[in-house]
Coordinates of N, CA, C and O in Angstrom, one line a residue:
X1207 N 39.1 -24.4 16.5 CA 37.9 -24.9 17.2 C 38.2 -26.4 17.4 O 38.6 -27.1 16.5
X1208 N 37.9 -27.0 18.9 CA 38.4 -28.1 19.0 C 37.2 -29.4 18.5 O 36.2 -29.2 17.8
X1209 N 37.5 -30.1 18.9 CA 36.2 -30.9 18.2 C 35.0 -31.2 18.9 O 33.9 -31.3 18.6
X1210 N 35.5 -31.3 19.9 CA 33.8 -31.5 20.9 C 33.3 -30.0 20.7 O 32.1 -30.0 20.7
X1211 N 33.9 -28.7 20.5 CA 33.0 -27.4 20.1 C 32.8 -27.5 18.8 O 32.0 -26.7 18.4
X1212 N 33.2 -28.4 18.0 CA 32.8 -28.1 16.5 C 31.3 -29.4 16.7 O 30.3 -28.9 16.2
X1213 N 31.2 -30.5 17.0 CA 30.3 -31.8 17.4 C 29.4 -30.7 18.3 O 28.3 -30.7 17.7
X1214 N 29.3 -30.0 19.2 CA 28.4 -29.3 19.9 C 27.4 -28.3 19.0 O 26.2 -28.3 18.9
X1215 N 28.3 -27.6 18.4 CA 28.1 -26.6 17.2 C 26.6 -27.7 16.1 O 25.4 -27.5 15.8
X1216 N 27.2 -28.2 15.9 CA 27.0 -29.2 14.4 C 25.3 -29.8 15.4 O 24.3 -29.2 15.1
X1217 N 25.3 -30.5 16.2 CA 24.3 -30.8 17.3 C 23.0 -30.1 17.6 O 21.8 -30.3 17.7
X1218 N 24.0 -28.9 17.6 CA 22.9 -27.8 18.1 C 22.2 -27.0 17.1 O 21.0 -26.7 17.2
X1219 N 23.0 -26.7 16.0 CA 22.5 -26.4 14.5 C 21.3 -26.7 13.7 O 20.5 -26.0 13.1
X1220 N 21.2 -28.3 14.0 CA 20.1 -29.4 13.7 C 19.4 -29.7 14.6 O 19.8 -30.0 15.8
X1221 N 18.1 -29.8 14.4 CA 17.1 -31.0 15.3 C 17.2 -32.0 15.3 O 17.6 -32.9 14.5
X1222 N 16.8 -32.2 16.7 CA 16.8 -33.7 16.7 C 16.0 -35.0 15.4 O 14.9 -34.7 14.9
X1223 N 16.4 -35.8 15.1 CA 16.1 -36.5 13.9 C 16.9 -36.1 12.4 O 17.1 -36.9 11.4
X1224 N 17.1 -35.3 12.4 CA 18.1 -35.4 10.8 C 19.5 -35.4 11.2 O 20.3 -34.8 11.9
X1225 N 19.3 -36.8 9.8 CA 20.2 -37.2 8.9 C 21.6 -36.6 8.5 O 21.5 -35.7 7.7
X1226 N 22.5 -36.8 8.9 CA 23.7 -36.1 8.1 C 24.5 -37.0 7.3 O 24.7 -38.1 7.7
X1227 N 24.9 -36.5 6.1 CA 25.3 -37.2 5.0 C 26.9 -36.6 5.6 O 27.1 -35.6 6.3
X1228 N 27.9 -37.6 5.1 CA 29.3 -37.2 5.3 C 29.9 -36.9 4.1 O 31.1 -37.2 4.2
X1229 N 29.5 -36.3 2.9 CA 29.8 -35.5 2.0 C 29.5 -34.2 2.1 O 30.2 -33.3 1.6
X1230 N 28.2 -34.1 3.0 CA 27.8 -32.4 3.1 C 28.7 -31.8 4.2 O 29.2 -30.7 4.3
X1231 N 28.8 -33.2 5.3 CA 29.9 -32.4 6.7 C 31.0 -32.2 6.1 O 31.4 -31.1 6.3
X1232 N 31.9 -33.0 5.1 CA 33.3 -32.9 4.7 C 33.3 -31.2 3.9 O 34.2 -30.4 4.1
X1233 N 32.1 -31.1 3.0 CA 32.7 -29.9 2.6 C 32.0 -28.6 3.6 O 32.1 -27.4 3.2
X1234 N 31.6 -28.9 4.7 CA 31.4 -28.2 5.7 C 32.3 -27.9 6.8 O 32.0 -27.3 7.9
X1235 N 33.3 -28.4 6.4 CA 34.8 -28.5 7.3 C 35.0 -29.6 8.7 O 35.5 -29.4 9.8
X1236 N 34.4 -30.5 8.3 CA 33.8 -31.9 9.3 C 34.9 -32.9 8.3 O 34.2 -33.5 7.5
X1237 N 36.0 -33.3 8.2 CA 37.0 -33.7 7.6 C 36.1 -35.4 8.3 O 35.6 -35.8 9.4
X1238 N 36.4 -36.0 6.9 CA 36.2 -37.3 7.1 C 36.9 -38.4 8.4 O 36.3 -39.4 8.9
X1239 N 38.1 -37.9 8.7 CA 38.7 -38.5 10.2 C 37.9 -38.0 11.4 O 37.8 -38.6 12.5
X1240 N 37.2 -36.6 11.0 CA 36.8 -36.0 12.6 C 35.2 -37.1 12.7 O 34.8 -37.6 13.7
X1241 N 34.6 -37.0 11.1 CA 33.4 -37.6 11.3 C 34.0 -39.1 11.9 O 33.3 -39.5 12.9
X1242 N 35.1 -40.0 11.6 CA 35.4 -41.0 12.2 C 35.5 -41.3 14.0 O 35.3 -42.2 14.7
X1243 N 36.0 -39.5 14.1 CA 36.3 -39.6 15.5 C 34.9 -39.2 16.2 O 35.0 -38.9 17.4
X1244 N 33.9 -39.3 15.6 CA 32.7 -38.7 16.3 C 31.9 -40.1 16.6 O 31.2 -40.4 17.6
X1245 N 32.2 -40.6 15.5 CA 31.7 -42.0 15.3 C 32.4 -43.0 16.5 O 31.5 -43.8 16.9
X1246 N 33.6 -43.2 16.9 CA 33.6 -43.6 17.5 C 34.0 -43.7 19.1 O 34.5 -44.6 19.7
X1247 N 33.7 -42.1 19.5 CA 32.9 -41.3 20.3 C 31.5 -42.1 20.7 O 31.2 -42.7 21.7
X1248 N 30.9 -41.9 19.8 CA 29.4 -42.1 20.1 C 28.6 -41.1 19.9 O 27.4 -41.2 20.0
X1249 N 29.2 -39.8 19.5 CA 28.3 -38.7 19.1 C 27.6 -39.1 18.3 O 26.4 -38.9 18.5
X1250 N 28.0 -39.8 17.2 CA 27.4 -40.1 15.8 C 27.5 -41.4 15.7 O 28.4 -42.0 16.3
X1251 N 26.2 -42.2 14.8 CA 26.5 -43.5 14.7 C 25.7 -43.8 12.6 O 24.8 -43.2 12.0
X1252 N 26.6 -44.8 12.3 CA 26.8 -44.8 10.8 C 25.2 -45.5 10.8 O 24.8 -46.2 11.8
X1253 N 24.3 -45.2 9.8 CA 23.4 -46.4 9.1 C 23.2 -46.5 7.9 O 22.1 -46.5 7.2
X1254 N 24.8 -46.6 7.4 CA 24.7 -46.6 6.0 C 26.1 -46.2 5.2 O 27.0 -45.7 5.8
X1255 N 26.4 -46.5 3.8 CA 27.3 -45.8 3.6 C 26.8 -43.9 3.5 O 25.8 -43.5 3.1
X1256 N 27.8 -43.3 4.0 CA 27.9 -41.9 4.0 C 26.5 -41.3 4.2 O 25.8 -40.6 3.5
X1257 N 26.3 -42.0 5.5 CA 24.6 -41.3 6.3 C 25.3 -41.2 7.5 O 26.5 -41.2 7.3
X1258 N 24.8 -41.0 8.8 CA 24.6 -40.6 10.2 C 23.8 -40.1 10.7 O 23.4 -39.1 10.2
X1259 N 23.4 -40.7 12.0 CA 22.6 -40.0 12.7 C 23.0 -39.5 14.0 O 24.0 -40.1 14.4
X1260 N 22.6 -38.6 14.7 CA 22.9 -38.6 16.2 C 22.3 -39.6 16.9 O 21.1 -40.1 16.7
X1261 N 23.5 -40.1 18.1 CA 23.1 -41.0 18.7 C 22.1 -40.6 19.7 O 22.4 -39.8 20.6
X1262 N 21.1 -41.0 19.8 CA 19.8 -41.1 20.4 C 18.9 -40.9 19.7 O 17.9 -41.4 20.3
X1263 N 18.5 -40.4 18.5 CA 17.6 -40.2 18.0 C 17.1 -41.1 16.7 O 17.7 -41.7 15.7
X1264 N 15.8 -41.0 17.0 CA 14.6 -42.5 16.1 C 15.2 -41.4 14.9 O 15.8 -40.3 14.8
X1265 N 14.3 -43.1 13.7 CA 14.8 -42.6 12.5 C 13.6 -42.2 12.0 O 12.5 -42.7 11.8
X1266 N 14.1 -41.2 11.7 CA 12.8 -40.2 11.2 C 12.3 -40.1 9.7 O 13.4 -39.9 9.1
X1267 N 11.7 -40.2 9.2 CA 12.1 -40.7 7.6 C 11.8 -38.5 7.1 O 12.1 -38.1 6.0
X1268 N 11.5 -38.2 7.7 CA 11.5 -36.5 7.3 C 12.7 -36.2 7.8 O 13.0 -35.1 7.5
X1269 N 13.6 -37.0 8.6 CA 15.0 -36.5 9.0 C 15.6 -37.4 7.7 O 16.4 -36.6 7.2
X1270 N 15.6 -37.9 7.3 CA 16.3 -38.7 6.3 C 15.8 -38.0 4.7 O 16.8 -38.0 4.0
X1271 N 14.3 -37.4 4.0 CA 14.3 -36.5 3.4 C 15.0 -35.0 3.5 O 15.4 -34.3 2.6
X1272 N 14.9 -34.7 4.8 CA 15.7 -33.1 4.5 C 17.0 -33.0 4.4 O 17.5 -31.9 4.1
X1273 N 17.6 -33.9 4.5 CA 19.4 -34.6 4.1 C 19.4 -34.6 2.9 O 20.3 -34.1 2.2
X1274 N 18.2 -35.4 2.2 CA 18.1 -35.7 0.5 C 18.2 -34.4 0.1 O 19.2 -34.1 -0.6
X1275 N 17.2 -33.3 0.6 CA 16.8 -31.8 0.2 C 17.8 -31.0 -0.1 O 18.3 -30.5 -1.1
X1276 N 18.2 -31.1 1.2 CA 19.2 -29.6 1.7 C 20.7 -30.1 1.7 O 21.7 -29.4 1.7
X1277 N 20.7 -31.3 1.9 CA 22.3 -31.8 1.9 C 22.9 -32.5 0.5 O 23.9 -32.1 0.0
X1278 N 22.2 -33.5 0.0 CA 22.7 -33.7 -1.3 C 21.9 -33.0 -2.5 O 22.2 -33.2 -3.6
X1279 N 20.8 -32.0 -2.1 CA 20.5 -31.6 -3.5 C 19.9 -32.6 -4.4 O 20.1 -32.9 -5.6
X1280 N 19.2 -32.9 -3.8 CA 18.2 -34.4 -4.7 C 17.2 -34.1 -5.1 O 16.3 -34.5 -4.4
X1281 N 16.8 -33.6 -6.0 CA 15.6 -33.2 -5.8 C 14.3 -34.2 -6.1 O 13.9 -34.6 -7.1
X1282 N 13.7 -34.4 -4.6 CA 12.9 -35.3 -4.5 C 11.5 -34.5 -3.2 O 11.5 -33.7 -2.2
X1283 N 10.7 -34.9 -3.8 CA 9.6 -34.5 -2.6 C 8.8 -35.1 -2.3 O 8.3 -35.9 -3.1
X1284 N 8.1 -34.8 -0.6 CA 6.9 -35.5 -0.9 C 5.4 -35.2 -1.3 O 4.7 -34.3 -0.8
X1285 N 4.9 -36.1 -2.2 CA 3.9 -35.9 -2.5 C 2.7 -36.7 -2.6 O 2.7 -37.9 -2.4
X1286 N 1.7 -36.2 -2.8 CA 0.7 -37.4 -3.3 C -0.2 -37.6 -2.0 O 0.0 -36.7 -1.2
X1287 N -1.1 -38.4 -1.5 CA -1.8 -38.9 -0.3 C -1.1 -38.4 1.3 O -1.7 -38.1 2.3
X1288 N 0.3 -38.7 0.8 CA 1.0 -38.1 2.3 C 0.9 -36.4 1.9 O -0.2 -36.0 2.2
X1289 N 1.5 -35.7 1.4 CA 1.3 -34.3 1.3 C -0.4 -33.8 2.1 O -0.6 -33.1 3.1
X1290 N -1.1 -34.4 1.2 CA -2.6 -34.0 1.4 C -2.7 -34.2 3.2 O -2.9 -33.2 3.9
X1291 N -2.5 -35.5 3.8 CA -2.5 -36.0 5.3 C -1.8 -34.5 5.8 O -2.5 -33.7 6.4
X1292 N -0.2 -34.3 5.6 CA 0.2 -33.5 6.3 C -0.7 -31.7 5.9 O -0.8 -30.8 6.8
X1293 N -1.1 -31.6 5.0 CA -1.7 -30.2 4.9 C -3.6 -30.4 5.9 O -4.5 -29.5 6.1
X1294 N -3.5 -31.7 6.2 CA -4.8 -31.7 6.9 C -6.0 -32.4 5.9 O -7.1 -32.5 6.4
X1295 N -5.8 -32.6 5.2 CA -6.4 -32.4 3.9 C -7.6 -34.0 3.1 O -8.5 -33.9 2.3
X1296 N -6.9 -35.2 3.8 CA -6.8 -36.6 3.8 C -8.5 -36.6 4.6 O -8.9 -35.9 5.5
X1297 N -9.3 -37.7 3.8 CA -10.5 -38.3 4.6 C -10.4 -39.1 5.4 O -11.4 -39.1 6.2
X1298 N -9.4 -40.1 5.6 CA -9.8 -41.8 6.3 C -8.6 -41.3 6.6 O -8.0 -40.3 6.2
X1299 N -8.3 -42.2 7.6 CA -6.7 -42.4 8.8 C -6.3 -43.6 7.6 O -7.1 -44.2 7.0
X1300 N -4.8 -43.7 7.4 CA -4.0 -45.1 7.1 C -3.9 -46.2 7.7 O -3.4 -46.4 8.7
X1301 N -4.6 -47.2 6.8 CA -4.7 -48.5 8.2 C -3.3 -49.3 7.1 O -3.0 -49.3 5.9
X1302 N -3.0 -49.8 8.0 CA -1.5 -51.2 7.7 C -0.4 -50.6 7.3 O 0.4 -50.8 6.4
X1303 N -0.4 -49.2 8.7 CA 1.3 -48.6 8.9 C 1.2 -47.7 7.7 O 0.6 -47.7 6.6
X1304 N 2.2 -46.8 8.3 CA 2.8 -45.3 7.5 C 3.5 -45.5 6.3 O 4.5 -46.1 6.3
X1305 N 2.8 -44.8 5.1 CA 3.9 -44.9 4.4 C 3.8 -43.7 3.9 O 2.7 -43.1 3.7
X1306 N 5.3 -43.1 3.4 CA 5.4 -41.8 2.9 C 5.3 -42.3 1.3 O 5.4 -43.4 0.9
X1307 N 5.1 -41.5 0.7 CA 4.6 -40.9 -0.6 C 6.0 -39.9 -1.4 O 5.7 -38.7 -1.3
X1308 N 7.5 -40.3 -2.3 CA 8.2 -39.8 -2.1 C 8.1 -39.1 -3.9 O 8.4 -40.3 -3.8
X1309 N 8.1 -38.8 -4.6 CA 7.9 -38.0 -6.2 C 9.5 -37.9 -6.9 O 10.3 -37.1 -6.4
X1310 N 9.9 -38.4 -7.9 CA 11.1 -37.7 -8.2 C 10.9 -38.0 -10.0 O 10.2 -38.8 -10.7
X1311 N 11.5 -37.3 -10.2 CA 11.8 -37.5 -12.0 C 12.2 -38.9 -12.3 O 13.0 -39.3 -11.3
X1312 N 12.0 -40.3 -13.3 CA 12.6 -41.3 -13.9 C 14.2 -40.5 -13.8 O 14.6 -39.4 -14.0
X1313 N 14.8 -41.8 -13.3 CA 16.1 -41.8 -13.5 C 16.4 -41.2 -11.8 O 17.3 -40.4 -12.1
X1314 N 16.3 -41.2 -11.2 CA 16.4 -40.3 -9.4 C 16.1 -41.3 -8.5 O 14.9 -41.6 -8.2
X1315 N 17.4 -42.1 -7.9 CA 17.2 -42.9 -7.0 C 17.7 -42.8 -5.8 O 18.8 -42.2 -5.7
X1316 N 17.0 -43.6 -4.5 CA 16.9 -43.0 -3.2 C 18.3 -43.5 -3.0 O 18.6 -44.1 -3.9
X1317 N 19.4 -43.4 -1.8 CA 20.8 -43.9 -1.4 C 20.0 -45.3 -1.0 O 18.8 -45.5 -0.7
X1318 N 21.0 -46.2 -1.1 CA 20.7 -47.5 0.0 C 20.1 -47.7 1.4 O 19.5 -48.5 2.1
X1319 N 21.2 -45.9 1.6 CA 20.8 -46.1 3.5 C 19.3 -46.1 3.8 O 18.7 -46.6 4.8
X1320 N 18.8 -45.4 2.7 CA 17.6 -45.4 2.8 C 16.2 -46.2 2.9 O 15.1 -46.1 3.5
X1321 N 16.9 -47.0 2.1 CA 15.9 -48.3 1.5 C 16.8 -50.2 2.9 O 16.4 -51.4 3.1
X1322 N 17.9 -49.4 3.5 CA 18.0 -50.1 4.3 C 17.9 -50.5 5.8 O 18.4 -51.4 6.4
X1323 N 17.1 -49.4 6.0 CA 17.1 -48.9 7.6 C 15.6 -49.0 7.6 O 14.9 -49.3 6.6
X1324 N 14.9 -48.6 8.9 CA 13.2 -48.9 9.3 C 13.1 -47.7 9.9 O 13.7 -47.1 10.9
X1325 N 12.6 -47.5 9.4 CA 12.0 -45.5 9.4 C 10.6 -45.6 10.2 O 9.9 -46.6 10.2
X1326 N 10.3 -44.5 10.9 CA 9.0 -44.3 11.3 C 7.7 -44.5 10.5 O 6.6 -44.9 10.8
X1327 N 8.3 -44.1 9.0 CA 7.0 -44.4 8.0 C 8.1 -44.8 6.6 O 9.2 -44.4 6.0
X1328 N 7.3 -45.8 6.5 CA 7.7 -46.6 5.3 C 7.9 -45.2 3.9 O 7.0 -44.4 3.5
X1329 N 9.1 -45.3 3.3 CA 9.6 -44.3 2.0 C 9.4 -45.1 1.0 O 10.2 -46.0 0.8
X1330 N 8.1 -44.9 0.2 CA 7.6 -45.5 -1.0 C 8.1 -44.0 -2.3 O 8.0 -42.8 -2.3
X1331 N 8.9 -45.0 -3.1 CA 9.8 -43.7 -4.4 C 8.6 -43.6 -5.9 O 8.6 -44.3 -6.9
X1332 N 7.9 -42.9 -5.7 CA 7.3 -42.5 -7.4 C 7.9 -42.5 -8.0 O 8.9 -42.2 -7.5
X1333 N 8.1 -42.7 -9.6 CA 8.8 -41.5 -10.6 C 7.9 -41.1 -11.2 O 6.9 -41.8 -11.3
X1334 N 8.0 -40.3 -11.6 CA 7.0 -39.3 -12.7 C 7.7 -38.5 -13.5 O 8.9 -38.3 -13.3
X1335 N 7.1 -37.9 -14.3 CA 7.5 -36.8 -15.3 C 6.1 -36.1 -15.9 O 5.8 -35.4 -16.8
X1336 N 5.7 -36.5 -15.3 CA 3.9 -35.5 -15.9 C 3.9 -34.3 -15.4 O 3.1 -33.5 -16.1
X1337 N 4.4 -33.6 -14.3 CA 4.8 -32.4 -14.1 C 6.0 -31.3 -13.9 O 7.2 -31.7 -13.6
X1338 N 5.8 -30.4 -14.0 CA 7.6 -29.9 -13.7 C 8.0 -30.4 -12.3 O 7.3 -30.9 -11.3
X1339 N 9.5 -30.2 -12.5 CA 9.9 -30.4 -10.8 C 9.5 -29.6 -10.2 O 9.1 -30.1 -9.2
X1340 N 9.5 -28.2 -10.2 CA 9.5 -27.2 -9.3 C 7.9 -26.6 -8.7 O 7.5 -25.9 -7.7
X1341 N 7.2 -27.3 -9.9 CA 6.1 -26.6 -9.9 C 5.3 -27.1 -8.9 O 5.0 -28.3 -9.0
X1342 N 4.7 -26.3 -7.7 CA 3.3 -26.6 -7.0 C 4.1 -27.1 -6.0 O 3.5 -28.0 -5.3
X1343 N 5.4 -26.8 -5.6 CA 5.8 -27.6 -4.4 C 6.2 -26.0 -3.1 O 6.8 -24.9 -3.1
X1344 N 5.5 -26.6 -2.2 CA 5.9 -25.5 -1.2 C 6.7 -26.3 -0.1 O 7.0 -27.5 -0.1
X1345 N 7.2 -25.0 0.9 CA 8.5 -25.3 2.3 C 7.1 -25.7 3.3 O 6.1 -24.9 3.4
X1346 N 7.2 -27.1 4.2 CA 7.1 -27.1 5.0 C 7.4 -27.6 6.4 O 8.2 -28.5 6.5
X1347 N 6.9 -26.9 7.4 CA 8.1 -27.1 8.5 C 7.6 -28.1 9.2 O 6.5 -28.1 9.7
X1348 N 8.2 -28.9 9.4 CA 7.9 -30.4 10.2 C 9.2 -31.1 11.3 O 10.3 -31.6 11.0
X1349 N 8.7 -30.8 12.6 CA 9.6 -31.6 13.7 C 11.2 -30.7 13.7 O 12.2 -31.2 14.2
X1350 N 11.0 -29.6 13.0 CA 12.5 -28.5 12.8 C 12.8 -28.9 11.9 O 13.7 -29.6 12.4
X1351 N 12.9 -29.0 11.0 CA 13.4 -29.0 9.8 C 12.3 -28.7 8.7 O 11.2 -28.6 9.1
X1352 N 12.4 -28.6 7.5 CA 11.7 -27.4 6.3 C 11.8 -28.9 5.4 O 12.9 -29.5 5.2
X1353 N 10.8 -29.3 4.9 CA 10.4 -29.6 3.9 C 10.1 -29.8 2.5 O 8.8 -29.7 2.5
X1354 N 10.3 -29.9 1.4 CA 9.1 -29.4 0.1 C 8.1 -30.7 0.1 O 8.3 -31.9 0.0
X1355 N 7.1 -30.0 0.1 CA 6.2 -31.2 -0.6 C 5.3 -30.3 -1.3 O 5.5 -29.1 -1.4
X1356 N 4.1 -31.2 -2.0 CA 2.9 -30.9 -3.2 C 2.3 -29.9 -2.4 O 2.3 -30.2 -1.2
X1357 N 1.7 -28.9 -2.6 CA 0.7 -28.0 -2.6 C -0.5 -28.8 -2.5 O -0.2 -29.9 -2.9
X1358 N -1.8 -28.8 -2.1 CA -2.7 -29.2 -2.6 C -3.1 -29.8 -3.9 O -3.3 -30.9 -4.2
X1359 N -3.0 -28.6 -4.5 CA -3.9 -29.2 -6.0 C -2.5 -30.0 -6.8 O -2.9 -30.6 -7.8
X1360 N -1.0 -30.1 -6.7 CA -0.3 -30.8 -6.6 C -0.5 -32.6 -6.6 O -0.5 -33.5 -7.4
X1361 N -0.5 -32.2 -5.2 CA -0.9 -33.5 -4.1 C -1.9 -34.4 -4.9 O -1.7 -35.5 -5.2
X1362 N -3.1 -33.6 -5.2 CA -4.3 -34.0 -5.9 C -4.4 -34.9 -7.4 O -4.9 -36.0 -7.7
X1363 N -3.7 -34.0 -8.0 CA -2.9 -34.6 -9.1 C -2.1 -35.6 -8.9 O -2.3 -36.7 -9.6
X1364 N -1.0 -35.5 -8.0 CA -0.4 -36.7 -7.8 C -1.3 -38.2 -7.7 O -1.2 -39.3 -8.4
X1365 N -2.2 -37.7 -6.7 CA -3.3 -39.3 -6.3 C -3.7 -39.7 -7.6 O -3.7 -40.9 -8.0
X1366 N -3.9 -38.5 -8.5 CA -4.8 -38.9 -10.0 C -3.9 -39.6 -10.6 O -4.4 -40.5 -11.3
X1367 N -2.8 -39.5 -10.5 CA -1.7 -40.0 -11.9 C -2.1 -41.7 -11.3 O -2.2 -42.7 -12.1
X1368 N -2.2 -41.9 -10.0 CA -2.1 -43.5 -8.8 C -3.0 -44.2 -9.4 O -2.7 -45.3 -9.7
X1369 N -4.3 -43.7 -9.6 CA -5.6 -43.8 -9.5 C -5.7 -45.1 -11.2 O -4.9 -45.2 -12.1
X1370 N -6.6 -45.5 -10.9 CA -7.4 -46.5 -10.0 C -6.4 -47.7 -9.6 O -7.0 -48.6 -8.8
X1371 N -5.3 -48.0 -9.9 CA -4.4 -49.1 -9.4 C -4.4 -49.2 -7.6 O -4.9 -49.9 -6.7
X1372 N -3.3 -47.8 -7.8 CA -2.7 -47.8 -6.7 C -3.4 -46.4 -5.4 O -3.0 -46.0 -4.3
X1373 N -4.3 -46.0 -6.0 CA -4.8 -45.3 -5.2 C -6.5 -45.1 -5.8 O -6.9 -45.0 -6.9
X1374 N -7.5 -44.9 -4.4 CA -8.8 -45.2 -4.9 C -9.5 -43.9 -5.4 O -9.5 -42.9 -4.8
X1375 N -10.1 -44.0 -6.3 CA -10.7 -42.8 -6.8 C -11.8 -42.3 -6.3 O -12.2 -41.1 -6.6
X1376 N -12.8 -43.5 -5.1 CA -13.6 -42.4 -4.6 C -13.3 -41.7 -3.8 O -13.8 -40.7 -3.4
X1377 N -12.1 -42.4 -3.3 CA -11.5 -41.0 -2.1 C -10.9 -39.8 -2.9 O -11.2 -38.6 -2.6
X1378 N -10.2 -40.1 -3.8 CA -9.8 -38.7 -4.8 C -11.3 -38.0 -4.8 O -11.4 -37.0 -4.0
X1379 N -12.4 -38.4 -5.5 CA -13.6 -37.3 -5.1 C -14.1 -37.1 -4.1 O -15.0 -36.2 -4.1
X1380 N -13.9 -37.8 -2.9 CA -14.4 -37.3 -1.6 C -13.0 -36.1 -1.5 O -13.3 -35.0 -1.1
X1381 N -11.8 -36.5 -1.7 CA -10.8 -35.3 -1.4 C -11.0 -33.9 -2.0 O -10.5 -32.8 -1.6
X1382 N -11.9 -34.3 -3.2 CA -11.8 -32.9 -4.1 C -13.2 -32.5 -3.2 O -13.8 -31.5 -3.4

């Protein structure tokens, strides 16, 4: 397969907005020179060490978690106030810009590319350990690509652990 059919393939595979890590292409048979030669093509353009995006497409910060998810195995989700927003769930609109809501175990930290690039919604990193990892998180599907985030009563919990610092508690009981 030559390489503009293997860059066509790889293109079409994914939606527009996600993230590709060049450790997941390399062991997907995307050899580190071909990713070079895509790069400077223009198919692909770097924002970061061992990130990429397709060229033309905003940076999506749900294109940059489903990389975390499904490509390096991070296990990280979102949760908390954003979850609840995306399940419909949220009372007031966010005033002073987007920010995501991201959950991981102490010790679980985001890449650089992450924390160095301007995303559609600002990636704010929790840690926690008050709940399991796995538990209360479901798939959801956002802009073509699959997600995990908090469940509801998850989500809910999450706000609680925030609460009263960083998140307000009469909206936690107007949410319940």
């Amino acid at each position: 397969m030559d390489r503009i059919t293997k860059i066509n393939q790889l293109l079409q595979q994914f939606p527009p907005g996600v993230i590709f890590l060049s450790k997941w292409l390399n062991d997907h048979g995307y050899s580190y020179s071909l990713q070079q030669q895509y790069r400077k093509s223009g198919w692909l353009i770097g924002i970061g060490k061992g990130a990429m995006k397709r060229s033309g497409d905003g940076m999506l910060i749900g294109g940059a978690i489903h990389a975390l998810q499904q490509q390096a195995g991070i296990p990280v989700h979102i949760g908390g106030r954003t979850a609840l927003g995306i399940q419909g769930l949220v009372q007031y609109l966010e005033t002073g810009g987007s920010e995501t809501l991201l959950y991981a175990k102490n010790g679980i930290n985001l890449p650089s590319w992450i924390s160095n690039n301007s995303w559609d919604s600002k990636p704010r990193l929790i840690h926690t350990s008050f709940l399991p990892n796995e538990v209360g998180l479901v798939e959801n599907r956002e802009a073509g690509f699959t997600l995990k985030i908090s469940n509801p009563a998850r989500a809910m919990m999450e706000c609680l652990e925030l609460a009263p610092t960083d998140f307000d508690l009469y909206e936690a009981f107007e949410i319940m």
